[in-house]
Amino acid sequence: MEQEKDLKNNKVGKEKKAKKRINGYILGMVYLFILLFAGLAGYLCYFTWKEAPDMVNSPYNGRLEKLNETCVRGEIVSADGRTLAVSRLNDDGEESRSYPFGRVFSHVIGYTSVGEAGMESSANYYLLNSHESKINKLYKELTDKKATGDTVYTTLNSDLQQIIYDAMEGYQGACVVLEPSTGKILAMVSKPDFDPNTLEEDYASLVSDSSNSNLVNRATQGLYSPGSTFKIVTALAFLEQHPGDWQDYTYNCQGSITLDGKTIRCSHGNSHGTVDLKKAFELSCNGAFINLGVSLDLNDFRKTAERLQFNQKLSTGFSAASGRFSLDGDSSLWDVMQTSFGQGSTLVTPLQNAMITAAVANGGIMMKPYYLDKVVSVDGTEVEAFGPESLGSVMTAEQASILGEMMTGVVNEGTAKILQSDHYQAAAKTGSAQTDSDKETDACLTAYAPADDPQVVVSIVLEEGGAGSEAGGPIVKKIFDALLAD
């Protein structure tokens, strides 16, 4: 009897263990499904908040056509209240897009007639959505009319844009103006340009010519050799690698420098004599910067450049090309010599040059550039607002201050004296980039003002413009005068 009882108890025990094990499996599956559901819900929330605009803006998204069928594309308006893009309906209800400023904003605003580009692309999500009242939406739906898309207000200053556009007459190149403390883009001009009002008719002729690049926004997509404006980056790398003795640096410039049988001249063969780092920066002495460049740890030099967003996707709210920096521990001496003063294979967009300059002006903090200010419904309700976003510290406040002092010296004692004014103190770095031995150099200039309370940054490139101060200086002066002179 005892034996039978033990067998029975063992059987019951085994059944309980098996049942407990099965219950554990079931509970585990329940937890797994709860976790998967939570993950899915979290992703949906993230997608709705972060990724939905990009998905809607994608040219591969068929939903765009559906939105076009039910919503009249919203307006794009400047910071000073001027209409930059508007949709009009004819008597048959057919919609057409109009650009009152024509060529002036052609690249930054973009177009919708042959695909989308510029702000018309990056703001698609907002322009093709309507937040007007439900009563109005219902009425329009019942009367077979389209809803009215939301209005996008930009950070762009139409008067400033016009000043730059007119000043760049006869040049190819680009100019970017932004607010260093926020990253707010105040103006963006690219030449050659196009008329977005007639683009559909002109498109075939524009794209049939392989040498034509009118549709390219040079401000964000134009990769240029930075010339001596890159000496800001080289100087920063030197400050980082020589924090305690950078002030002891001296170089005796004889008008050229020869290393390993290769010779590079200073601009116009100028002999600057004995210079320290500040004076070498002010006079844009190629020899001095090559001399200090070859002394740098190249891997650390690369880290400095990449912290300034070279070799990575540029952090913007719109499409922009990435600057290129190729030096590393295996680079040749010739590449180091070329790169140190802004030549060689190093490339940068005017926008990125403006971001780097803005970081200097902003105490070492780089801000994300943006040109969308807010989205407002046709009823006047604010749907969404955009604001400053920091990309973090890319240099110390002390390093930014030293670079700022050197850039101020460029205006007071160096190559950018054209920017001197009784109304403000500017800080700048000029440059000339050789792209073809048979052509004039590209003129480069990046600057900010006022030096003691930076409010505006300008970065400009004029293709085959010659010296940065001679070609770009008068344009940058006009910009500063328009914004800062009483």
Coordinates of C-alpha atoms in Angstrom, one line a residue:
M1 CA 0.0 0.0 0.0
E2 CA 2.8 2.4 0.9
Q3 CA 4.5 1.6 -2.4
E4 CA 1.3 2.3 -4.4
K5 CA 0.9 5.6 -2.4
D6 CA 4.4 6.7 -3.2
L7 CA 3.9 5.9 -6.9
K8 CA 0.7 7.9 -6.9
N9 CA 2.4 10.8 -5.2
N10 CA 5.3 10.7 -7.7
K11 CA 2.8 10.7 -10.6
V12 CA 0.9 13.7 -9.1
G13 CA 4.2 15.5 -8.6
K14 CA 5.4 14.9 -12.1
E15 CA 2.0 16.1 -13.4
K16 CA 2.3 19.3 -11.3
K17 CA 5.8 19.9 -12.6
A18 CA 4.8 19.3 -16.2
K19 CA 1.8 21.6 -15.7
K20 CA 4.0 24.3 -14.1
R21 CA 6.4 24.0 -16.9
I22 CA 3.7 24.4 -19.5
N23 CA 2.3 27.4 -17.6
G24 CA 5.8 28.9 -17.6
Y25 CA 6.0 28.5 -21.4
I26 CA 2.6 30.1 -21.8
L27 CA 3.5 32.9 -19.5
G28 CA 6.7 33.4 -21.4
M29 CA 4.9 33.6 -24.7
V30 CA 2.4 36.1 -23.2
Y31 CA 5.3 38.3 -22.1
L32 CA 6.9 38.0 -25.5
F33 CA 3.8 39.1 -27.2
I34 CA 3.4 42.0 -24.8
L35 CA 7.0 43.0 -25.4
L36 CA 6.5 42.8 -29.2
F37 CA 3.2 44.8 -29.0
A38 CA 4.9 47.4 -26.8
G39 CA 7.8 47.6 -29.3
L40 CA 5.4 48.0 -32.2
A41 CA 3.4 50.7 -30.4
G42 CA 6.7 52.5 -29.6
Y43 CA 7.9 52.3 -33.2
L44 CA 4.6 53.6 -34.5
C45 CA 4.8 56.5 -32.1
Y46 CA 8.4 57.2 -33.2
F47 CA 7.5 56.8 -36.8
T48 CA 4.6 59.3 -36.5
W49 CA 6.7 61.8 -34.6
K50 CA 10.1 61.5 -36.4
E51 CA 9.9 59.5 -39.7
A52 CA 6.5 60.3 -41.2
P53 CA 7.5 63.6 -42.8
D54 CA 10.5 62.0 -44.5
M55 CA 8.4 59.1 -45.8
V56 CA 5.7 61.4 -47.1
N57 CA 8.3 63.6 -48.8
S58 CA 9.9 60.6 -50.5
P59 CA 9.3 60.8 -54.3
Y60 CA 8.6 57.1 -54.2
N61 CA 5.6 57.5 -51.9
G62 CA 2.4 57.2 -53.9
R63 CA 0.5 58.9 -51.1
L64 CA 1.7 62.2 -52.5
E65 CA -0.6 61.9 -55.5
K66 CA -3.5 61.2 -53.2
L67 CA -2.8 64.2 -51.1
N68 CA -2.5 66.3 -54.2
E69 CA -6.0 65.2 -55.2
T70 CA -7.6 66.3 -52.0
C71 CA -5.5 69.3 -50.9
V72 CA -4.4 72.6 -52.6
R73 CA -0.7 72.9 -51.9
G74 CA 0.0 75.5 -49.1
E75 CA 1.9 78.7 -49.5
I76 CA 5.5 79.4 -48.6
V77 CA 6.1 82.7 -47.0
S78 CA 9.3 84.7 -46.1
A79 CA 10.2 85.8 -42.6
D80 CA 9.1 89.3 -43.5
G81 CA 5.7 88.2 -44.8
R82 CA 6.2 88.0 -48.5
T83 CA 4.7 85.2 -50.6
L84 CA 7.5 83.0 -52.1
A85 CA 5.3 80.2 -53.5
V86 CA 1.5 79.9 -54.0
S87 CA -0.9 77.7 -55.7
R88 CA -3.6 79.1 -57.9
L89 CA -6.8 77.5 -59.3
N90 CA -8.3 78.4 -62.6
D91 CA -12.0 78.3 -63.5
D92 CA -11.7 74.5 -64.2
G93 CA -10.3 73.8 -60.8
E94 CA -6.8 73.1 -62.3
E95 CA -4.0 74.0 -59.9
S96 CA -0.7 75.7 -60.9
R97 CA 2.2 76.8 -58.8
S98 CA 3.4 80.4 -58.9
Y99 CA 6.7 81.9 -57.6
P100 CA 6.3 85.7 -57.3
F101 CA 10.1 86.3 -56.9
G102 CA 11.0 84.2 -59.9
R103 CA 14.7 83.4 -60.0
V104 CA 15.7 85.1 -56.8
F105 CA 14.6 82.2 -54.5
S106 CA 14.8 79.5 -57.3
H107 CA 17.1 77.0 -55.5
V108 CA 16.2 77.4 -51.9
I109 CA 12.4 77.3 -52.5
G110 CA 12.7 74.9 -55.4
Y111 CA 9.9 73.7 -57.7
T112 CA 7.2 71.0 -58.1
S113 CA 6.7 71.1 -61.9
V114 CA 9.3 68.4 -62.8
G115 CA 9.5 66.6 -59.5
E116 CA 10.3 68.4 -56.3
A117 CA 13.4 70.2 -55.0
G118 CA 14.4 72.7 -52.4
M119 CA 11.8 73.6 -49.7
E120 CA 9.0 72.4 -52.0
S121 CA 10.5 68.9 -51.3
S122 CA 11.6 69.2 -47.7
A123 CA 8.3 70.8 -46.6
N124 CA 6.1 68.6 -48.7
Y125 CA 4.6 66.9 -45.6
Y126 CA 3.3 70.3 -44.3
L127 CA 2.3 71.9 -47.6
L128 CA 0.1 68.9 -48.6
N129 CA -1.7 68.6 -45.2
S130 CA -4.6 70.8 -44.1
H131 CA -5.5 71.7 -40.6
E132 CA -8.3 74.1 -41.5
S133 CA -11.6 73.7 -39.4
K134 CA -13.5 70.4 -39.7
I135 CA -16.6 72.3 -40.8
N136 CA -14.7 73.9 -43.7
K137 CA -13.2 70.5 -44.7
L138 CA -16.6 68.9 -44.6
Y139 CA -18.2 71.7 -46.7
K140 CA -15.4 71.4 -49.3
E141 CA -15.7 67.7 -49.4
L142 CA -19.5 67.9 -50.0
T143 CA -19.0 70.5 -52.7
D144 CA -16.2 68.6 -54.3
K145 CA -13.5 71.2 -53.5
K146 CA -10.0 70.6 -52.2
A147 CA -9.0 71.5 -48.7
T148 CA -6.4 74.3 -48.3
G149 CA -2.9 73.2 -47.4
D150 CA -1.1 74.7 -44.5
T151 CA 1.2 77.7 -44.9
V152 CA 4.9 77.3 -44.3
Y153 CA 6.7 80.3 -42.9
T154 CA 10.4 80.4 -43.5
T155 CA 13.4 82.1 -41.8
L156 CA 14.4 83.8 -45.1
N157 CA 14.6 87.5 -45.4
S158 CA 13.3 88.6 -48.8
D159 CA 15.0 92.0 -48.9
L160 CA 18.4 90.4 -48.0
Q161 CA 17.9 87.7 -50.5
Q162 CA 17.3 90.3 -53.2
I163 CA 20.4 92.3 -52.2
I164 CA 22.6 89.2 -52.5
Y165 CA 21.0 88.1 -55.7
D166 CA 21.6 91.5 -57.4
A167 CA 25.2 91.7 -56.0
M168 CA 26.1 88.4 -57.4
E169 CA 25.1 89.4 -60.9
G170 CA 27.7 88.1 -63.4
Y171 CA 29.1 85.5 -61.0
Q172 CA 28.6 81.7 -60.6
G173 CA 28.8 80.5 -57.0
A174 CA 26.8 80.6 -53.8
C175 CA 26.2 82.6 -50.7
V176 CA 24.7 81.5 -47.3
V177 CA 23.7 83.9 -44.5
L178 CA 22.7 82.5 -41.1
E179 CA 22.3 83.5 -37.5
P180 CA 25.2 81.9 -35.5
S181 CA 23.4 81.5 -32.2
T182 CA 20.4 79.6 -33.6
G183 CA 21.4 78.2 -37.0
K184 CA 18.5 80.1 -38.6
I185 CA 19.2 80.6 -42.4
L186 CA 18.5 84.2 -43.4
A187 CA 19.4 84.0 -47.1
M188 CA 20.6 81.4 -49.6
V189 CA 21.5 82.3 -53.2
S190 CA 23.0 80.1 -55.9
K191 CA 24.0 81.1 -59.4
P192 CA 23.5 80.3 -62.2
D193 CA 19.8 80.0 -61.6
F194 CA 16.5 79.2 -63.3
D195 CA 13.0 80.5 -63.5
P196 CA 10.7 78.1 -61.5
N197 CA 7.7 79.7 -63.2
T198 CA 8.8 78.4 -66.6
L199 CA 10.8 75.4 -65.6
E200 CA 8.5 72.9 -67.2
E201 CA 9.0 74.5 -70.6
D202 CA 12.7 75.1 -70.0
Y203 CA 13.5 71.8 -68.5
A204 CA 14.4 69.9 -71.6
S205 CA 16.9 72.5 -72.8
L206 CA 18.4 72.8 -69.3
V207 CA 19.1 69.0 -68.9
S208 CA 20.1 68.4 -72.5
D209 CA 23.3 70.4 -72.1
S210 CA 25.7 68.2 -70.0
S211 CA 27.7 71.3 -69.0
N212 CA 24.6 73.1 -67.7
S213 CA 24.3 73.1 -63.9
N214 CA 21.6 75.8 -63.3
L215 CA 19.4 73.4 -61.3
V216 CA 22.2 72.6 -58.8
N217 CA 21.9 74.5 -55.5
R218 CA 25.6 75.3 -55.1
A219 CA 25.0 76.6 -51.5
T220 CA 24.2 73.1 -50.3
Q221 CA 25.4 70.7 -53.0
G222 CA 28.4 72.6 -54.5
L223 CA 31.6 71.0 -53.2
Y224 CA 34.4 73.5 -53.5
S225 CA 38.1 73.6 -52.5
P226 CA 38.0 75.9 -49.5
G227 CA 41.2 77.7 -50.2
S228 CA 42.6 79.6 -47.2
T229 CA 39.3 79.7 -45.4
F230 CA 40.3 76.1 -44.4
K231 CA 43.1 77.6 -42.3
I232 CA 40.4 78.0 -39.6
V233 CA 40.4 74.2 -39.4
T234 CA 44.2 73.8 -39.6
A235 CA 44.6 76.5 -36.9
L236 CA 42.0 74.8 -34.6
A237 CA 43.9 71.4 -35.0
F238 CA 47.1 73.2 -34.1
L239 CA 45.5 74.8 -31.0
E240 CA 44.2 71.4 -29.9
Q241 CA 47.5 69.7 -30.3
H242 CA 49.6 72.5 -28.8
P243 CA 47.4 73.9 -26.0
G244 CA 50.3 75.1 -23.9
D245 CA 52.8 76.4 -26.5
W246 CA 50.8 77.6 -29.6
Q247 CA 51.8 81.2 -28.8
D248 CA 55.5 80.3 -29.2
Y249 CA 55.0 79.3 -32.8
T250 CA 57.1 81.3 -35.3
Y251 CA 57.9 80.9 -39.0
N252 CA 60.2 82.9 -41.3
C253 CA 58.4 83.2 -44.6
Q254 CA 60.6 83.8 -47.7
G255 CA 57.7 83.8 -50.1
S256 CA 57.7 80.0 -50.7
I257 CA 58.3 76.7 -49.0
T258 CA 60.1 73.6 -50.3
L259 CA 59.7 70.2 -48.8
D260 CA 60.9 67.0 -50.3
G261 CA 61.6 68.8 -53.5
K262 CA 58.1 70.2 -53.8
T263 CA 57.6 74.0 -53.7
I264 CA 54.5 76.0 -52.9
R265 CA 54.5 79.8 -53.0
C266 CA 52.6 82.2 -50.8
S267 CA 50.0 84.2 -52.6
H268 CA 51.6 86.4 -55.3
G269 CA 54.9 85.2 -54.0
N270 CA 54.7 87.6 -51.0
S271 CA 57.5 87.3 -48.4
H272 CA 55.9 87.8 -45.0
G273 CA 59.1 87.6 -42.9
T274 CA 59.0 86.2 -39.4
V275 CA 55.3 85.6 -38.3
D276 CA 53.6 84.0 -35.3
L277 CA 50.4 82.1 -35.6
K278 CA 48.2 85.2 -35.4
K279 CA 50.1 87.1 -38.0
A280 CA 50.4 84.1 -40.3
F281 CA 46.6 83.8 -40.1
E282 CA 46.0 87.5 -40.7
L283 CA 48.3 87.6 -43.8
S284 CA 47.1 84.1 -44.9
C285 CA 50.7 82.8 -45.1
N286 CA 50.7 79.5 -47.0
G287 CA 54.2 78.7 -45.9
A288 CA 53.5 79.0 -42.2
F289 CA 50.4 76.9 -42.4
I290 CA 52.2 74.2 -44.4
N291 CA 55.0 74.3 -41.8
L292 CA 52.6 73.8 -38.9
G293 CA 50.4 71.4 -40.9
V294 CA 53.2 68.9 -41.4
S295 CA 53.9 69.0 -37.7
L296 CA 50.4 67.8 -36.8
D297 CA 49.4 64.3 -35.8
L298 CA 47.3 63.5 -38.9
N299 CA 44.9 61.1 -37.2
D300 CA 44.1 63.8 -34.7
F301 CA 43.8 66.4 -37.5
R302 CA 41.2 64.1 -39.1
K303 CA 39.3 63.9 -35.9
T304 CA 39.2 67.7 -35.7
A305 CA 37.9 67.9 -39.3
E306 CA 35.3 65.2 -38.7
R307 CA 34.0 66.9 -35.5
L308 CA 33.3 69.8 -37.9
Q309 CA 31.2 67.4 -39.9
F310 CA 33.6 66.5 -42.7
N311 CA 33.3 62.9 -44.0
Q312 CA 29.7 62.5 -42.7
K313 CA 26.2 63.3 -43.4
L314 CA 25.8 67.0 -42.8
S315 CA 23.3 67.6 -40.0
T316 CA 20.6 69.7 -41.6
G317 CA 16.8 69.5 -42.0
F318 CA 17.3 69.2 -45.8
S319 CA 19.5 67.6 -48.4
A320 CA 23.1 68.8 -48.3
A321 CA 26.4 67.4 -49.6
S322 CA 29.1 66.2 -47.2
G323 CA 32.5 67.9 -47.0
R324 CA 35.5 65.7 -47.7
F325 CA 38.7 65.5 -45.7
S326 CA 41.2 62.7 -46.8
L327 CA 44.2 63.0 -44.6
D328 CA 45.1 60.2 -42.3
G329 CA 48.3 58.6 -40.9
D330 CA 49.2 57.2 -44.3
S331 CA 48.9 60.4 -46.3
S332 CA 51.8 61.6 -48.4
L333 CA 53.7 64.7 -47.6
W334 CA 52.4 66.4 -50.7
D335 CA 48.8 65.8 -49.6
V336 CA 49.5 67.2 -46.2
M337 CA 51.2 70.3 -47.7
Q338 CA 48.2 70.9 -50.0
T339 CA 45.5 70.3 -47.4
S340 CA 47.1 72.4 -44.7
F341 CA 46.3 75.6 -46.6
G342 CA 43.0 74.5 -48.1
Q343 CA 43.9 72.9 -51.5
G344 CA 44.3 69.3 -52.4
S345 CA 41.4 66.9 -52.2
T346 CA 39.6 68.7 -49.3
L347 CA 36.1 69.9 -50.4
V348 CA 33.4 71.9 -48.6
T349 CA 30.0 73.4 -49.3
P350 CA 29.3 77.1 -48.6
L351 CA 26.8 75.9 -46.1
Q352 CA 29.3 73.9 -44.1
N353 CA 31.8 76.7 -44.2
A354 CA 29.1 78.9 -42.7
M355 CA 28.4 76.3 -40.0
I356 CA 32.1 76.2 -39.0
T357 CA 32.3 80.0 -38.9
A358 CA 29.1 80.1 -36.9
A359 CA 30.6 77.7 -34.3
V360 CA 33.6 80.1 -33.9
A361 CA 31.2 83.0 -33.4
N362 CA 29.0 81.0 -31.1
G363 CA 31.7 80.1 -28.5
G364 CA 32.4 76.7 -30.0
I365 CA 28.8 75.4 -30.2
M366 CA 27.7 74.3 -33.7
M367 CA 24.0 74.8 -34.4
K368 CA 21.9 72.8 -36.9
P369 CA 21.0 75.1 -39.8
Y370 CA 17.3 75.4 -40.6
Y371 CA 15.0 77.5 -42.8
L372 CA 11.5 76.4 -41.7
D373 CA 10.1 78.7 -39.0
K374 CA 6.5 77.5 -38.4
V375 CA 3.5 75.9 -40.1
V376 CA 0.2 77.7 -39.9
S377 CA -3.3 76.5 -41.0
V378 CA -5.4 78.7 -43.3
D379 CA -7.5 79.6 -40.2
G380 CA -4.4 81.1 -38.6
T381 CA -3.7 78.2 -36.1
E382 CA -0.1 77.4 -35.5
V383 CA 0.4 73.7 -36.3
E384 CA 4.1 73.3 -35.7
A385 CA 7.0 75.5 -34.8
F386 CA 10.7 75.0 -35.4
G387 CA 13.6 76.3 -33.3
P388 CA 17.3 76.1 -32.6
E389 CA 18.9 72.7 -32.2
S390 CA 22.5 72.3 -30.9
L391 CA 24.9 69.9 -32.6
G392 CA 27.2 70.1 -29.6
S393 CA 30.5 71.6 -28.8
V394 CA 33.0 71.3 -31.7
M395 CA 35.7 73.3 -30.0
T396 CA 36.3 74.9 -26.6
A397 CA 35.1 78.4 -25.8
E398 CA 38.8 79.4 -25.4
Q399 CA 39.7 78.0 -28.8
A400 CA 36.7 79.8 -30.4
S401 CA 37.8 83.0 -28.7
I402 CA 41.4 82.7 -30.1
L403 CA 40.1 81.9 -33.6
G404 CA 37.7 84.9 -33.3
E405 CA 40.6 87.2 -32.4
M406 CA 42.6 86.0 -35.3
M407 CA 39.6 86.5 -37.7
T408 CA 39.2 90.0 -36.3
G409 CA 42.8 90.6 -37.0
V410 CA 42.2 89.6 -40.7
V411 CA 39.8 92.5 -41.0
N412 CA 41.9 95.0 -39.0
E413 CA 45.4 94.1 -40.1
G414 CA 45.1 91.4 -42.8
T415 CA 43.5 90.4 -46.1
A416 CA 39.9 91.5 -45.3
K417 CA 40.3 95.2 -44.6
I418 CA 37.5 95.8 -47.1
L419 CA 35.1 94.7 -44.3
Q420 CA 36.1 97.5 -41.9
S421 CA 33.2 99.7 -40.8
D422 CA 32.4 102.4 -38.3
H423 CA 29.1 100.6 -37.5
Y424 CA 30.4 97.2 -36.6
Q425 CA 33.6 95.1 -36.1
A426 CA 33.7 92.2 -38.5
A427 CA 35.8 89.0 -38.2
A428 CA 36.7 87.0 -41.4
K429 CA 38.9 84.6 -43.3
T430 CA 39.6 85.1 -47.0
G431 CA 40.7 82.5 -49.5
S432 CA 41.5 81.8 -53.1
A433 CA 41.2 78.2 -54.4
Q434 CA 43.1 77.1 -57.5
T435 CA 40.9 74.6 -59.4
D436 CA 42.6 74.8 -62.9
S437 CA 46.0 76.2 -63.8
D438 CA 44.4 77.9 -66.9
K439 CA 41.6 79.6 -64.9
E440 CA 41.3 82.3 -62.3
T441 CA 41.0 81.1 -58.7
D442 CA 37.7 80.7 -56.9
A443 CA 37.1 83.5 -54.5
C444 CA 36.2 82.4 -51.0
L445 CA 35.3 84.4 -47.9
T446 CA 33.6 83.5 -44.6
A447 CA 32.9 86.1 -42.0
Y448 CA 30.7 87.1 -39.0
A449 CA 29.8 90.4 -37.3
P450 CA 29.7 92.1 -34.9
A451 CA 32.8 90.4 -33.5
D452 CA 31.9 91.1 -29.9
D453 CA 28.2 90.1 -30.3
P454 CA 27.9 87.9 -33.4
Q455 CA 24.5 88.2 -35.1
V456 CA 25.2 87.2 -38.7
V457 CA 27.5 84.8 -40.5
V458 CA 28.2 84.9 -44.3
S459 CA 29.9 82.3 -46.4
I460 CA 30.4 83.0 -50.1
V461 CA 32.2 81.3 -53.0
L462 CA 32.5 83.0 -56.4
E463 CA 33.8 80.7 -59.1
E464 CA 36.8 82.1 -60.9
G465 CA 36.3 85.3 -58.9
G466 CA 40.0 85.7 -58.0
A467 CA 40.9 86.9 -54.5
G468 CA 38.3 86.3 -51.9
S469 CA 38.6 89.9 -50.5
E470 CA 38.4 91.6 -53.8
A471 CA 35.5 89.7 -55.3
G472 CA 33.6 88.5 -52.2
G473 CA 34.4 91.3 -49.9
P474 CA 32.1 94.0 -51.4
I475 CA 29.2 91.5 -51.4
V476 CA 29.7 90.5 -47.8
K477 CA 30.1 94.2 -46.9
K478 CA 26.7 94.9 -48.4
I479 CA 25.1 92.1 -46.4
F480 CA 26.6 93.4 -43.1
D481 CA 25.7 97.0 -43.9
A482 CA 22.1 95.9 -44.7
L483 CA 21.7 94.1 -41.4
L484 CA 24.0 96.0 -39.0
A485 CA 24.6 99.6 -40.2
D486 CA 22.2 102.2 -38.7

